[in-house]
């Protein structure tokens, strides 16, 4: 019997988290709870890297949760993720099942590993009126003063997001998170690869997604009524492809180069976030950073068994 009541598998982009997670889930007869801020949305398939075909192993499909649960009409966020996750967590624990969380959105994972349930922050009309006269640059400076360790720099791009981020941070400065009675005590696995391998994987994966029709995916979302602004807010693939379709990026070749560079830059942020989690007390058991998937899988099984989790025979 393990002292832990959940397992987390985290890691940066393009390191094979999903395929490793599926192999682990298959061995222990676990479902997968996704912790990805974009895979919650229906229609965001190629750009978010859902790779749903990876959830099939042999003749079996691993059950997954918190993927394709809402549309772009809704603004999904960490508060909604926590609410959805804790409902699953309580249900799984009541059924004697181990919640197995797989993902790379550091804020989502951190919010459950640290056992905080944040109150959704209401809009502050007085504050918004006060900020109305400030330029985007002034708002950026204000946000960075409030959050000097800000990881999500995309918050600095759009005025609406900057104002909302300031609103949230000021609110949270005065309101302490509510701790849950049924706490998550997660055993955390981390997986990564050498930087040069990650870079190679990112570029190859991007080429594959272009070939599969990622531009058409974004075009189709806009045709269904979602504004360019809404799509740009989704970041990276959706932002750059929207700019291309709006004529703000001159060619598909330039789009690929710019987007590829942006993803490489972004790939460093989850690692920074995970290091921050460790500094705050999270005990992440990092698997060997090797390309051999079987070696990483074997190392994960060894760690899980050593910590009280028994695979199916």
PDB file of C-alpha atoms in Angstrom, residues 7 29 109 188 222 254 276:
ATOM      1  CA  UNK A   7       0.654  10.064  -9.243  1.00  0.00           C
ATOM      2  CA  UNK A  29      -4.841  -0.114 -14.970  1.00  0.00           C
ATOM      3  CA  UNK A 109      -0.034  20.839 -11.840  1.00  0.00           C
ATOM      4  CA  UNK A 188       5.681  13.059  -8.848  1.00  0.00           C
ATOM      5  CA  UNK A 222     -12.328  31.054 -37.506  1.00  0.00           C
ATOM      6  CA  UNK A 254       8.103  32.613 -42.617  1.00  0.00           C
ATOM      7  CA  UNK A 276      10.358  26.623  -9.051  1.00  0.00           C
TER       8      UNK A 276
END
